[in-house]
PDB file of C-alpha atoms in Angstrom:
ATOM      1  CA  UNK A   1       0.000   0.000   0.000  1.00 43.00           C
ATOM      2  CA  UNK A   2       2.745   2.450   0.904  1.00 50.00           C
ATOM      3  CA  UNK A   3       4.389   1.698  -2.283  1.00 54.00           C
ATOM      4  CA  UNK A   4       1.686   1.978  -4.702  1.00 59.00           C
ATOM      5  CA  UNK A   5       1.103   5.543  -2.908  1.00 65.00           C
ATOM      6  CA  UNK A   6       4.724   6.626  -3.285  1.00 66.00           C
ATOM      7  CA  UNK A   7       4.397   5.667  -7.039  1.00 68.00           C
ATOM      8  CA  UNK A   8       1.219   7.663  -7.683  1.00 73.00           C
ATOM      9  CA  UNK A   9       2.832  10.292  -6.298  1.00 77.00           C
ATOM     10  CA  UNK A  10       5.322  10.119  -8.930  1.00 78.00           C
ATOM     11  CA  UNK A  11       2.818   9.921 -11.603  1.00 78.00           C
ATOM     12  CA  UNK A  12       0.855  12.895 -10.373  1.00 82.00           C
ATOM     13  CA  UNK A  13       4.446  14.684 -10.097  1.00 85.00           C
ATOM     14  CA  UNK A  14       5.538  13.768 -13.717  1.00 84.00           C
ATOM     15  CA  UNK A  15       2.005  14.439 -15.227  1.00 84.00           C
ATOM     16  CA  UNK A  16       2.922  18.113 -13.675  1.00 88.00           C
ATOM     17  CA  UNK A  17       6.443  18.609 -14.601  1.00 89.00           C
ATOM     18  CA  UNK A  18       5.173  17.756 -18.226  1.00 88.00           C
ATOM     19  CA  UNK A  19       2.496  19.828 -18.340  1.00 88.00           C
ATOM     20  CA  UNK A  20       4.519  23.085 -16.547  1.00 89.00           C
ATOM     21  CA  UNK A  21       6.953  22.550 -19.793  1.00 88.00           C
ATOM     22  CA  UNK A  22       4.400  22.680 -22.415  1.00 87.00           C
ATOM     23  CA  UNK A  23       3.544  26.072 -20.494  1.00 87.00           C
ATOM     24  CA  UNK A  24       7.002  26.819 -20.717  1.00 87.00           C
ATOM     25  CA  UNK A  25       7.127  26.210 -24.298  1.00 84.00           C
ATOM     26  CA  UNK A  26       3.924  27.529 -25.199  1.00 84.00           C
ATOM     27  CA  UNK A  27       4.859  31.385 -23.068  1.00 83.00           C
ATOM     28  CA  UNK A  28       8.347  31.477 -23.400  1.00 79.00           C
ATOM     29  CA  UNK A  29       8.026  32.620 -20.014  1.00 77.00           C
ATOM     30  CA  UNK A  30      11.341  32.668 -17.542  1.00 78.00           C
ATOM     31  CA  UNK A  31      10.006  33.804 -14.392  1.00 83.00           C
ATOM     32  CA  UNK A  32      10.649  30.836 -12.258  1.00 85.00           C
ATOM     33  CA  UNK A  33       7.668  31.920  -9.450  1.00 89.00           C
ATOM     34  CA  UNK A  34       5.366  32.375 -12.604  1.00 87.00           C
ATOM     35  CA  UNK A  35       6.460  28.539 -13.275  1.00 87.00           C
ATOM     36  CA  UNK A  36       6.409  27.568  -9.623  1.00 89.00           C
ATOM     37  CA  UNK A  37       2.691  28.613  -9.562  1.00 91.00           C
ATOM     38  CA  UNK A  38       1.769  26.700 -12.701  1.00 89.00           C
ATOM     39  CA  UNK A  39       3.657  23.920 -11.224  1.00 90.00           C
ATOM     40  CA  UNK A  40       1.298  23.967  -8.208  1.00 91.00           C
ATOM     41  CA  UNK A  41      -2.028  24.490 -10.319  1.00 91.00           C
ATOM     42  CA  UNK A  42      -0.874  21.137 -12.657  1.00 89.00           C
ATOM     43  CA  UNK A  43      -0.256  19.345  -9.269  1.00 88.00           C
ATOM     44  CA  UNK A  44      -4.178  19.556  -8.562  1.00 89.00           C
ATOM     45  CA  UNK A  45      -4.894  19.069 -11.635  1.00 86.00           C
ATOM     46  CA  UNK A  46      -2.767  16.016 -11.947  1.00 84.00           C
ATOM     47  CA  UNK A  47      -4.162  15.170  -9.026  1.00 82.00           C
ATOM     48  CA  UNK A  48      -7.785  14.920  -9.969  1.00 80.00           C
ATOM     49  CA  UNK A  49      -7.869  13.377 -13.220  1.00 78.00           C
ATOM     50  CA  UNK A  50      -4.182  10.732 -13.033  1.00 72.00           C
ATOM     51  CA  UNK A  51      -5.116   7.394 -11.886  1.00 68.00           C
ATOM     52  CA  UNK A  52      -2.149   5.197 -11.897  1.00 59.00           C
ATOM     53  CA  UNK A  53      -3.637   2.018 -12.750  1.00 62.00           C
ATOM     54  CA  UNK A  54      -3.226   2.608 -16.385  1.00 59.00           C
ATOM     55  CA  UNK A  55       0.466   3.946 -16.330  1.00 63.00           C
ATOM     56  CA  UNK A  56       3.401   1.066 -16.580  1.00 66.00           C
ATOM     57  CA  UNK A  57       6.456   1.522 -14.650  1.00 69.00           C
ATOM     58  CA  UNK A  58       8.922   3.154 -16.277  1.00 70.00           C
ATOM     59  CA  UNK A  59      12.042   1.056 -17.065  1.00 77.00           C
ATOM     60  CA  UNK A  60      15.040   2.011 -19.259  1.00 79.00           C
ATOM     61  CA  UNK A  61      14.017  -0.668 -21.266  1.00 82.00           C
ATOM     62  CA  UNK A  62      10.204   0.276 -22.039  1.00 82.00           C
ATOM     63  CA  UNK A  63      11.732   3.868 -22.585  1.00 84.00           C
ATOM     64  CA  UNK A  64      14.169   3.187 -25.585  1.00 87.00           C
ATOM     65  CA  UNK A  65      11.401   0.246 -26.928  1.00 86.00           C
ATOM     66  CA  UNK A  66       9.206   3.870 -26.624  1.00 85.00           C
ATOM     67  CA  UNK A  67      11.544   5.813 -28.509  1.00 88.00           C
ATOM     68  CA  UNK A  68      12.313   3.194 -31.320  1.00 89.00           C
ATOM     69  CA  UNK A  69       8.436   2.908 -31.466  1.00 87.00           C
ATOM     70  CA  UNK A  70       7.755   6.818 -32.266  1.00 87.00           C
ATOM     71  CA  UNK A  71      10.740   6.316 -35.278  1.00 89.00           C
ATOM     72  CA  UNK A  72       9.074   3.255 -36.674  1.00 88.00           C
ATOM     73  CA  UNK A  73       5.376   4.802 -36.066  1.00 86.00           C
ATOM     74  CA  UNK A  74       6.985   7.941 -38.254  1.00 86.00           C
ATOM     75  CA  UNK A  75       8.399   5.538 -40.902  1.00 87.00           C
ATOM     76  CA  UNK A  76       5.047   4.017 -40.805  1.00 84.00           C
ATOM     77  CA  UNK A  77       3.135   7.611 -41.184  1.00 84.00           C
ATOM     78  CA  UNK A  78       5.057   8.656 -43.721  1.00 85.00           C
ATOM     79  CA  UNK A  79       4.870   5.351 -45.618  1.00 83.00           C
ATOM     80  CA  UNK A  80       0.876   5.636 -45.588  1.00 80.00           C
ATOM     81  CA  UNK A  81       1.289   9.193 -46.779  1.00 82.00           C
ATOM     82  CA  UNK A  82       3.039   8.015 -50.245  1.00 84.00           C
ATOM     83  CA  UNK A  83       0.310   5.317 -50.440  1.00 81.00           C
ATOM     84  CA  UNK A  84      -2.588   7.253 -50.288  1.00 80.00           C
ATOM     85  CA  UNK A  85      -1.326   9.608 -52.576  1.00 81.00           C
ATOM     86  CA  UNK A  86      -0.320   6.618 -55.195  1.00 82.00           C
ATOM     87  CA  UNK A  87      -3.661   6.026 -54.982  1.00 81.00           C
ATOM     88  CA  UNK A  88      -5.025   9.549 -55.228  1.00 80.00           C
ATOM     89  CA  UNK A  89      -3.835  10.450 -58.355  1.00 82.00           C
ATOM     90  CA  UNK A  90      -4.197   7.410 -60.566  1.00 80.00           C
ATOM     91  CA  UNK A  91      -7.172   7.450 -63.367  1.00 78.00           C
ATOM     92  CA  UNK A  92      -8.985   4.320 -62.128  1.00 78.00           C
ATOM     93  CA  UNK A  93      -8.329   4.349 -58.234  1.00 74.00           C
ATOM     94  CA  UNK A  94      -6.832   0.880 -57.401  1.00 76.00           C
ATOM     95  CA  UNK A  95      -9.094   0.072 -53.967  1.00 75.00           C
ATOM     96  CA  UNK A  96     -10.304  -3.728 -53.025  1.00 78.00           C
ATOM     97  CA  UNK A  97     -11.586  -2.682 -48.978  1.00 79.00           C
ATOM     98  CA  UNK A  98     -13.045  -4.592 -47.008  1.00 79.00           C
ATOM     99  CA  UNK A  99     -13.744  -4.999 -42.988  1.00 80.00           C
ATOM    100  CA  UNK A 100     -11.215  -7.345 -41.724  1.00 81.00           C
ATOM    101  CA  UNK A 101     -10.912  -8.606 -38.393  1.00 80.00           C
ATOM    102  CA  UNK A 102      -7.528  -8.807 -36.486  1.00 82.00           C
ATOM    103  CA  UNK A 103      -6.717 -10.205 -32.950  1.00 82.00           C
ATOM    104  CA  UNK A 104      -4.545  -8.646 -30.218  1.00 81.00           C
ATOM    105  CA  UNK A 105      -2.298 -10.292 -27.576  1.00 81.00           C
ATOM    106  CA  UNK A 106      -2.349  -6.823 -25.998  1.00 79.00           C
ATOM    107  CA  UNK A 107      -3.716  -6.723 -22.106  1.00 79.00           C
ATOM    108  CA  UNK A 108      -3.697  -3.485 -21.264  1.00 78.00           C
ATOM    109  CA  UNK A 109      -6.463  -1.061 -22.163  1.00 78.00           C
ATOM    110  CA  UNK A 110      -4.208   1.611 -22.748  1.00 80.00           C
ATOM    111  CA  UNK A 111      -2.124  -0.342 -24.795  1.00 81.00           C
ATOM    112  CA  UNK A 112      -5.195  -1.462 -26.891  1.00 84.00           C
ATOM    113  CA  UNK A 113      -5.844   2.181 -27.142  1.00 83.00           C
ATOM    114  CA  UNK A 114      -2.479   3.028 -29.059  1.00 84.00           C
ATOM    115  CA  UNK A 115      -2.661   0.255 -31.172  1.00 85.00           C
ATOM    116  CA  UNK A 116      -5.964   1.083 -32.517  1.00 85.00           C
ATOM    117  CA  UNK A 117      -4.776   4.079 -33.324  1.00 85.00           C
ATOM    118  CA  UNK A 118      -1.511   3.507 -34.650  1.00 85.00           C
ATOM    119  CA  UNK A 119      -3.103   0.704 -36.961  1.00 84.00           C
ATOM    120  CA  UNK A 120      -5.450   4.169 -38.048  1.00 84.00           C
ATOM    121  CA  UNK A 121      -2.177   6.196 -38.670  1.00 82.00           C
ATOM    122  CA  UNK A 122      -0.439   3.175 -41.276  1.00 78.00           C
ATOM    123  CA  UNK A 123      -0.700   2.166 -44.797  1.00 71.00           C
ATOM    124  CA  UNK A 124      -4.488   1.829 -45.880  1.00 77.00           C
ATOM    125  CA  UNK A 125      -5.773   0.699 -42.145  1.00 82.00           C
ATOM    126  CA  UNK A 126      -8.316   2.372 -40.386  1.00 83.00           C
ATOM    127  CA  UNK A 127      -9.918   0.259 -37.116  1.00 83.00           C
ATOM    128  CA  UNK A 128     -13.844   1.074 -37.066  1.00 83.00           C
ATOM    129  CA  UNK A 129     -14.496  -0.853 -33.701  1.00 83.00           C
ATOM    130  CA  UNK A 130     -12.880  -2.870 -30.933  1.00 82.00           C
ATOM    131  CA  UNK A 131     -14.450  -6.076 -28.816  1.00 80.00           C
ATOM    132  CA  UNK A 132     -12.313  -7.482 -26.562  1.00 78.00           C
ATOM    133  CA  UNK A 133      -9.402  -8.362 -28.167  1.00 78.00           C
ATOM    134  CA  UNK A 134     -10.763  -8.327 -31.744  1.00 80.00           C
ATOM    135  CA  UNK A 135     -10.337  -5.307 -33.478  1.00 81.00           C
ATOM    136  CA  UNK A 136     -12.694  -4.625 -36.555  1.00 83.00           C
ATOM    137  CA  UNK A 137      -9.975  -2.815 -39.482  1.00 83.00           C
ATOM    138  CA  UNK A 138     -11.105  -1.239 -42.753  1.00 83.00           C
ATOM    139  CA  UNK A 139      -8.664  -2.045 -44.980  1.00 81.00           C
ATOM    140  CA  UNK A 140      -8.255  -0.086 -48.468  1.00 79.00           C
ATOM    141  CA  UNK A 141      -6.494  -3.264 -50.025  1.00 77.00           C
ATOM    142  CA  UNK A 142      -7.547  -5.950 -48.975  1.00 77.00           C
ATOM    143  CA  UNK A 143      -4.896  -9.463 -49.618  1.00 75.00           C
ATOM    144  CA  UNK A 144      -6.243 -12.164 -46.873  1.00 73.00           C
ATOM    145  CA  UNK A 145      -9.627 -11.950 -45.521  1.00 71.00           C
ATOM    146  CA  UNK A 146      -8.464 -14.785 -43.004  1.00 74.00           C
ATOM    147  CA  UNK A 147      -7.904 -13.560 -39.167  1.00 71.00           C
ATOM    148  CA  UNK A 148      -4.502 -14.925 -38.380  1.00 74.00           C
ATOM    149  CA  UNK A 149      -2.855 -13.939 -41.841  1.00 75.00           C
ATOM    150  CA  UNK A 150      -4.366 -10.214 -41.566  1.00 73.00           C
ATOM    151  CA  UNK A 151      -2.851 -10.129 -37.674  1.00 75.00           C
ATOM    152  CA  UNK A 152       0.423 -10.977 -38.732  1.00 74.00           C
ATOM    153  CA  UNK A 153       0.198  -8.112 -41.515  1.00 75.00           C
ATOM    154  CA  UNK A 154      -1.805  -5.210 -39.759  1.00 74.00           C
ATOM    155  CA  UNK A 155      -0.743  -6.043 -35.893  1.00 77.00           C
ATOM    156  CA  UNK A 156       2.455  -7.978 -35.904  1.00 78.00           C
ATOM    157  CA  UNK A 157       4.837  -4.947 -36.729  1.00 79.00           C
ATOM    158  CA  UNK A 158       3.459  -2.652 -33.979  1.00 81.00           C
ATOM    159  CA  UNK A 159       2.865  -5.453 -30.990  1.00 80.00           C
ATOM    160  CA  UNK A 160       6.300  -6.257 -30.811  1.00 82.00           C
ATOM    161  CA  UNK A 161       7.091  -3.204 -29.826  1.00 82.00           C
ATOM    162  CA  UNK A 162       3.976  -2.313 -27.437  1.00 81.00           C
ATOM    163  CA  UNK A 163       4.292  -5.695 -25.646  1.00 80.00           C
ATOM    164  CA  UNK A 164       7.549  -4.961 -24.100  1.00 80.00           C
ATOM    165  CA  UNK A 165       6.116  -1.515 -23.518  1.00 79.00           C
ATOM    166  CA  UNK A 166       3.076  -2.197 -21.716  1.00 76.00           C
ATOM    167  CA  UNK A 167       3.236  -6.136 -21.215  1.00 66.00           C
TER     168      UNK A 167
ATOM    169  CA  UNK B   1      19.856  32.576 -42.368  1.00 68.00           C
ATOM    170  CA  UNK B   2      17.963  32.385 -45.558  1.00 84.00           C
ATOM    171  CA  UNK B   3      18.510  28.699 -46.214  1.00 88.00           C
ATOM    172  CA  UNK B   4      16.884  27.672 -43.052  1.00 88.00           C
ATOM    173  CA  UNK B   5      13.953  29.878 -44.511  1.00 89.00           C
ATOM    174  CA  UNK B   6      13.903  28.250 -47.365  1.00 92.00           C
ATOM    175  CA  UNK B   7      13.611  25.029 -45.975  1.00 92.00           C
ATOM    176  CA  UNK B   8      11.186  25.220 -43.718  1.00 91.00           C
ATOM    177  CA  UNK B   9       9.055  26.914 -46.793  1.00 92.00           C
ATOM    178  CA  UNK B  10       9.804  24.040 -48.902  1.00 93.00           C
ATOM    179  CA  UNK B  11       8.542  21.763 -45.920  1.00 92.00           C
ATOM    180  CA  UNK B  12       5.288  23.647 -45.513  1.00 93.00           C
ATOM    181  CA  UNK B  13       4.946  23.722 -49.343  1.00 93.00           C
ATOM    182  CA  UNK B  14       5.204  19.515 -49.092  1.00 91.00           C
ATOM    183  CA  UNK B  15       2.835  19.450 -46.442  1.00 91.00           C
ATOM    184  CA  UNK B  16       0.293  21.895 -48.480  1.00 92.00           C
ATOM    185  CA  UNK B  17       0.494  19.054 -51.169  1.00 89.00           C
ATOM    186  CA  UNK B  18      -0.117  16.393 -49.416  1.00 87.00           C
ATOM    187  CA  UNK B  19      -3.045  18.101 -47.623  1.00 89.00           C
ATOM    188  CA  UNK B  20      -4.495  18.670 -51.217  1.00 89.00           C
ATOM    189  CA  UNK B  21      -3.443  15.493 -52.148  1.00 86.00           C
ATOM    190  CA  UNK B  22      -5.928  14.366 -48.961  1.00 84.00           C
ATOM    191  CA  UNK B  23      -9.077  16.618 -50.321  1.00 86.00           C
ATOM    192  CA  UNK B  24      -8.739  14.790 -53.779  1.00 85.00           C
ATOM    193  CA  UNK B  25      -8.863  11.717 -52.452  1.00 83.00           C
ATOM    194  CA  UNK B  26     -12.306  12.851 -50.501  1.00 84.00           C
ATOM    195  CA  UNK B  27     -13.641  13.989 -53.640  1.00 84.00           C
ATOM    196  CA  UNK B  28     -12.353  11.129 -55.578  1.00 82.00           C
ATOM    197  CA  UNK B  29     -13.006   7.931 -53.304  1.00 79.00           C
ATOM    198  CA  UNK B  30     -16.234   5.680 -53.655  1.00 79.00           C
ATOM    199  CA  UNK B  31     -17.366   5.464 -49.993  1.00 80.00           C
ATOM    200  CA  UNK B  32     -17.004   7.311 -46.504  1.00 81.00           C
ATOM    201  CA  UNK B  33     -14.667   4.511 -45.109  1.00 80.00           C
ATOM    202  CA  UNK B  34     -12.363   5.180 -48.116  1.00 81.00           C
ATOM    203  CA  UNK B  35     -12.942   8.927 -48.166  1.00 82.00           C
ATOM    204  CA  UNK B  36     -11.697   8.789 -43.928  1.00 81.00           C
ATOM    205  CA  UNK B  37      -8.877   6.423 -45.170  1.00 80.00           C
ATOM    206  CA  UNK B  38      -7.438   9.846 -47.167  1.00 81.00           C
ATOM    207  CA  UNK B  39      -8.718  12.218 -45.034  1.00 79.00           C
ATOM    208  CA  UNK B  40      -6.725  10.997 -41.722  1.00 79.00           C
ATOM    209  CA  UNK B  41      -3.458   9.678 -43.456  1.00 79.00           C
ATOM    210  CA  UNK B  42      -3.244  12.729 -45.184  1.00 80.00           C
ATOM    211  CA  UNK B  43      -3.918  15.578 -43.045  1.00 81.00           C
ATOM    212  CA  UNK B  44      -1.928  13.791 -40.395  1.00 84.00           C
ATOM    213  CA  UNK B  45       1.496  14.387 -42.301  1.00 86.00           C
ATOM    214  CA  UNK B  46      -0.034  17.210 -44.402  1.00 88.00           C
ATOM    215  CA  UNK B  47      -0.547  18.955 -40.865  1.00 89.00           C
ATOM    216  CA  UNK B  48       2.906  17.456 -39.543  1.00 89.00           C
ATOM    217  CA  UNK B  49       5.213  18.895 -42.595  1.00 91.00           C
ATOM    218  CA  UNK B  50       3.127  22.512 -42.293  1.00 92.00           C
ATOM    219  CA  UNK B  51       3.484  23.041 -38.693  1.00 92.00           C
ATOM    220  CA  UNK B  52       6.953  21.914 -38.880  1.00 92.00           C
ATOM    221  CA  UNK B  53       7.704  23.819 -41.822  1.00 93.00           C
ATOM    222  CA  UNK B  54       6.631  27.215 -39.920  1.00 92.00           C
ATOM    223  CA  UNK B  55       8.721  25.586 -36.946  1.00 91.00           C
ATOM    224  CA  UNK B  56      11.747  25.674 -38.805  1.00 91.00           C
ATOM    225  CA  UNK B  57      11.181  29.112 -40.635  1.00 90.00           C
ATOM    226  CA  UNK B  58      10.739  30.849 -37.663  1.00 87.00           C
ATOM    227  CA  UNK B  59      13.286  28.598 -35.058  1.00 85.00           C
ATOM    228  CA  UNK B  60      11.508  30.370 -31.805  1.00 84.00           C
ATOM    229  CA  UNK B  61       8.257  28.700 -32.405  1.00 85.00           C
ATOM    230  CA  UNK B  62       9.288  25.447 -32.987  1.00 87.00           C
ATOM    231  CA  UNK B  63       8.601  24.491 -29.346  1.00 86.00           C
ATOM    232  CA  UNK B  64       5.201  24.705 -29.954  1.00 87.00           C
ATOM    233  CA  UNK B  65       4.919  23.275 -33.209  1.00 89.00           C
ATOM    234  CA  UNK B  66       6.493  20.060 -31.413  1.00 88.00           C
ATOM    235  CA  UNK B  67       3.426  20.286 -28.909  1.00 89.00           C
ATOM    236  CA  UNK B  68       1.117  20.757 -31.355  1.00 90.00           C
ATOM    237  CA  UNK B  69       1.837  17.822 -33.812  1.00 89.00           C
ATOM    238  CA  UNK B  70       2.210  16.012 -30.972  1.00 87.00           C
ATOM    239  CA  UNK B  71      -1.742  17.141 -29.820  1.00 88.00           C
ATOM    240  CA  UNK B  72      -2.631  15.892 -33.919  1.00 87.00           C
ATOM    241  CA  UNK B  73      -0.871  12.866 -33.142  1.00 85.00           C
ATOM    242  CA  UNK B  74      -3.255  11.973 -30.569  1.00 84.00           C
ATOM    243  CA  UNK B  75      -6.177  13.018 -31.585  1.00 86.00           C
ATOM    244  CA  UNK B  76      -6.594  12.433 -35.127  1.00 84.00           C
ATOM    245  CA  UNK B  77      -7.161   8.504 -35.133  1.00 85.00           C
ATOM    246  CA  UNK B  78      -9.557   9.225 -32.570  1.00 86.00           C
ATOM    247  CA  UNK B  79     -11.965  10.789 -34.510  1.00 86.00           C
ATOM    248  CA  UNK B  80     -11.636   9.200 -37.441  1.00 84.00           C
ATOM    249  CA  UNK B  81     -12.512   5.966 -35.668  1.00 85.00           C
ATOM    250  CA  UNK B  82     -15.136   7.038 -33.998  1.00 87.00           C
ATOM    251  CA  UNK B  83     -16.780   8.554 -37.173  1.00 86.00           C
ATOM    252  CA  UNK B  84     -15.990   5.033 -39.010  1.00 84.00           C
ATOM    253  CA  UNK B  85     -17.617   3.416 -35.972  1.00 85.00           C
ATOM    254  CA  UNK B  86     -20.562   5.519 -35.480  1.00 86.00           C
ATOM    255  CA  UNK B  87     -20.663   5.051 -39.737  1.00 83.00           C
ATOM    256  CA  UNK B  88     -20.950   1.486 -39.597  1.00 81.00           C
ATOM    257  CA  UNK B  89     -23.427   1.455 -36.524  1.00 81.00           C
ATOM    258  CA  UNK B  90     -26.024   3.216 -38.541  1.00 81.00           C
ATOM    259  CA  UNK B  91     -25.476   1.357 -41.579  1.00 75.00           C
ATOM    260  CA  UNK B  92     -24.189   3.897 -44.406  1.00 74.00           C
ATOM    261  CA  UNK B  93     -23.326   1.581 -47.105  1.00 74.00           C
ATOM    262  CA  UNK B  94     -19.987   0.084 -47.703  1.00 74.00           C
ATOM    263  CA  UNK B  95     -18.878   0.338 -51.895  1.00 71.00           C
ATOM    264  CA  UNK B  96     -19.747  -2.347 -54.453  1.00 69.00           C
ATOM    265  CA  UNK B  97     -15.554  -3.150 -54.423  1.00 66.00           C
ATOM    266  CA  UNK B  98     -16.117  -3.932 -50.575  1.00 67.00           C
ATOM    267  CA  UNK B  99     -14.600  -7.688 -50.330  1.00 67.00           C
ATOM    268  CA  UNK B 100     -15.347  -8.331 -46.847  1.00 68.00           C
ATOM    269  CA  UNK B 101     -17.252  -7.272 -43.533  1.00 68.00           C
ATOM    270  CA  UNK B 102     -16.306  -9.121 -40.800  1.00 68.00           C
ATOM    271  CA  UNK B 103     -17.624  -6.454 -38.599  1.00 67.00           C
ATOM    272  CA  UNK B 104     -21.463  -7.308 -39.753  1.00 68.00           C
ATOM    273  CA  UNK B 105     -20.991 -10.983 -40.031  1.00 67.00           C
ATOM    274  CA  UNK B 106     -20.120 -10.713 -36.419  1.00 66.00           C
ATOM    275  CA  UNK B 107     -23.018  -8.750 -35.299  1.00 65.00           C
ATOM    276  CA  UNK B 108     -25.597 -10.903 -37.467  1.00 61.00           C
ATOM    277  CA  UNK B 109     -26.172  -7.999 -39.502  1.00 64.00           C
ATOM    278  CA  UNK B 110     -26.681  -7.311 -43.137  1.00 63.00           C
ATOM    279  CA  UNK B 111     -23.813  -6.402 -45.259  1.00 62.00           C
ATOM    280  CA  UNK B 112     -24.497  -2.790 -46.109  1.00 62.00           C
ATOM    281  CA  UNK B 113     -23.468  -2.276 -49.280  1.00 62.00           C
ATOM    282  CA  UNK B 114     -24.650   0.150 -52.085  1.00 60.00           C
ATOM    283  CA  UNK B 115     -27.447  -1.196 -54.588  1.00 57.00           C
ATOM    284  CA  UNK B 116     -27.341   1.105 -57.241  1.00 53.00           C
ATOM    285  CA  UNK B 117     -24.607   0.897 -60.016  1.00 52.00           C
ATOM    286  CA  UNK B 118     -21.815   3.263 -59.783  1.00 50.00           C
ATOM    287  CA  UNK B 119     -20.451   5.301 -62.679  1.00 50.00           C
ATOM    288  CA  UNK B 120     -16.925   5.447 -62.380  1.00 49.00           C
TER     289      UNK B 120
END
C-alpha cells in the first residue's frame, strides 16, 4: 500500500512537470515563481484526473522500446502518406476494402488504445471498432480476408514493440 | 539565415500538397470509409510537414509546433474511428468493391453495401 502511494505520487508529479513545460514552451516565459505557480495548479490538476492504474512503470528498457516505437510509427506515417497519394492520383483508383478482423495479444487497455490508433495512422488501415481483443480494421487493399494472416500483416509490426512496452 | 527559410518553406509547401493530395482523395473515393482512409493519413502528415515547416522558418516557435503535432498525433485517429464506428453502426453503405465485412458478419447484420450501379 505504501508503495503503490509513493508511485502515484510520482505519476501525479511527472504528469505536472510535463504539463509546466508545455507552459514553458507555449509562453516562453522565464520567471521561475510564474512557473512555480503553474507547477502547483498542474499538481491539482494532476491530481484529480491521473489514476495510476493505467500507467506502466517506467524502465530504461520500455523507454528506448518507446523511442524506437515513435521512429518506426513515423516511418510508418510517412509510408501511408506516399500510399494514399499513389492512390489519389491514378485514373482508375486501385481500392479492393473490405472490414477485416484482427486479434490482439495486448492486455492493457491503454495499450489497446495506441494500437488502434496507430493501426489508423499506417498504410491503408483504419480500425472502425474494438471487442475485446478483436479489433474490426477497414482495410483499403484488402490481400487475406483470413484472421490470423491479416494479424500478422496489420498487428504484428506494432505489438512487438507495445508488448515490451506495456506487457 | 535564408537557407533555413527556405527550408522550412519548402517543408510547408510539401505538407500543403499532401493536404491537397488528402481533399482529392475525398472527392475522388467511392465510400465514406475510403474517403476517412485519405482524409486521416493525409492531413496527419499534411498537418505534420506545415506546422513543422513554420517551426523551422521561424526557429523560436518550434517548441510549440512540437506540442502541437504532438496534440494531432493523438487526436486524429480518434476521430476518425469514432466517425468510421458511429458510420458502420447506422449502416451507411460500404462500396460495391467492398470484399469483406467481418464487422457485420459478427453482429448478425446485413452487409451494407450500395445497390445502385456506380459510374466510375
Amino acid at each position: 500500500m505504501k508503495k503503490h502511494t509513493i508511485e502515484s505520487w510520482g505519476v501525479r508529479v511527472s504528469v505536472a512537470a510535463v504539463l509546466t513545460l508545455f507552459y514553458f514552451f507555449w509562453t516562453h516565459n522565464h520567471n521561475v515563481s510564474d512557473l512555480a505557480v503553474i507547477f502547483l495548479l498542474a499538481f491539482i490538476v494532476a491530481w484529480g484526473f491521473v489514476t495510476t492504474q493505467t500507467f506502466p512503470r517506467l524502465t530504461p528498457k520500455r523507454l528506448a522500446y518507446s523511442l524506437v516505437y515513435i521512429l518506426y510509427l513515423f516511418k510508418e506515417i510517412i509510408k501511408a502518406n506516399l500510399d494514399v497519394a499513389r492512390r489519389v492520383i491514378q485514373p482508375r483508383i486501385p481500392i479492393n476494402p473490405g472490414i477485416v478482423e484482427v486479434r490482439t495479444r495486448l492486455k492493457s487497455p491503454i495499450g489497446r488504445m495506441i494500437l488502434a490508433n496507430s493501426i489508423t495512422l499506417t498504410p491503408g488501415t483504419l480500425s472502425v471498432d474494438i471487442k475485446g481483443d478483436h479489433l474490426f480494421i477497414h482495410w483499403i487493399d484488402v490481400t487475406d480476408i483470413d484472421e490470423q494472416k491479416a494479424t500478422e500483416k496489420i498487428v504484428a509490426g506494432f505489438e512487438k514493440y507495445l508488448e515490451v512496452i506495456f506487457g | 539565415m535564408a537557407i533555413r527559410e527556405l527550408l522550412g518553406s519548402i517543408i510547408a509547401l510539401i505538407g500543403s500538397l499532401f493536404l491537397f493530395l488528402g481533399a482529392l482523395g475525398i472527392v475522388r473515393m467511392p465510400d465514406l470509409y475510403n474517403r476517412m482512409q485519405t482524409g486521416t493519413k493525409s492531413t496527419t502528415l499534411g498537418t505534420i510537414l506545415t506546422l513543422l515547416g513554420i517551426g523551422i522558418y521561424r526557429l523560436e516557435w518550434l517548441p510549440q509546433m512540437l506540442i502541437l503535432i504532438a496534440f494531432i498525433l493523438a487526436t486524429n485517429p480518434v476521430s476518425s474511428h469514432t466517425l468510421a464506428r458511429a458510420a458502420h453502426f447506422t449502416g451507411i453503405p460500404l462500396t460495391r468493391k467492398t470484399v469483406a465485412d467481418k464487422l457485420a458478419e459478427e453482429e448478425h447484420r446485413p452487409i451494407p453495401v450500395e445497390e445502385e450501379e456506380e459510374v466510375v
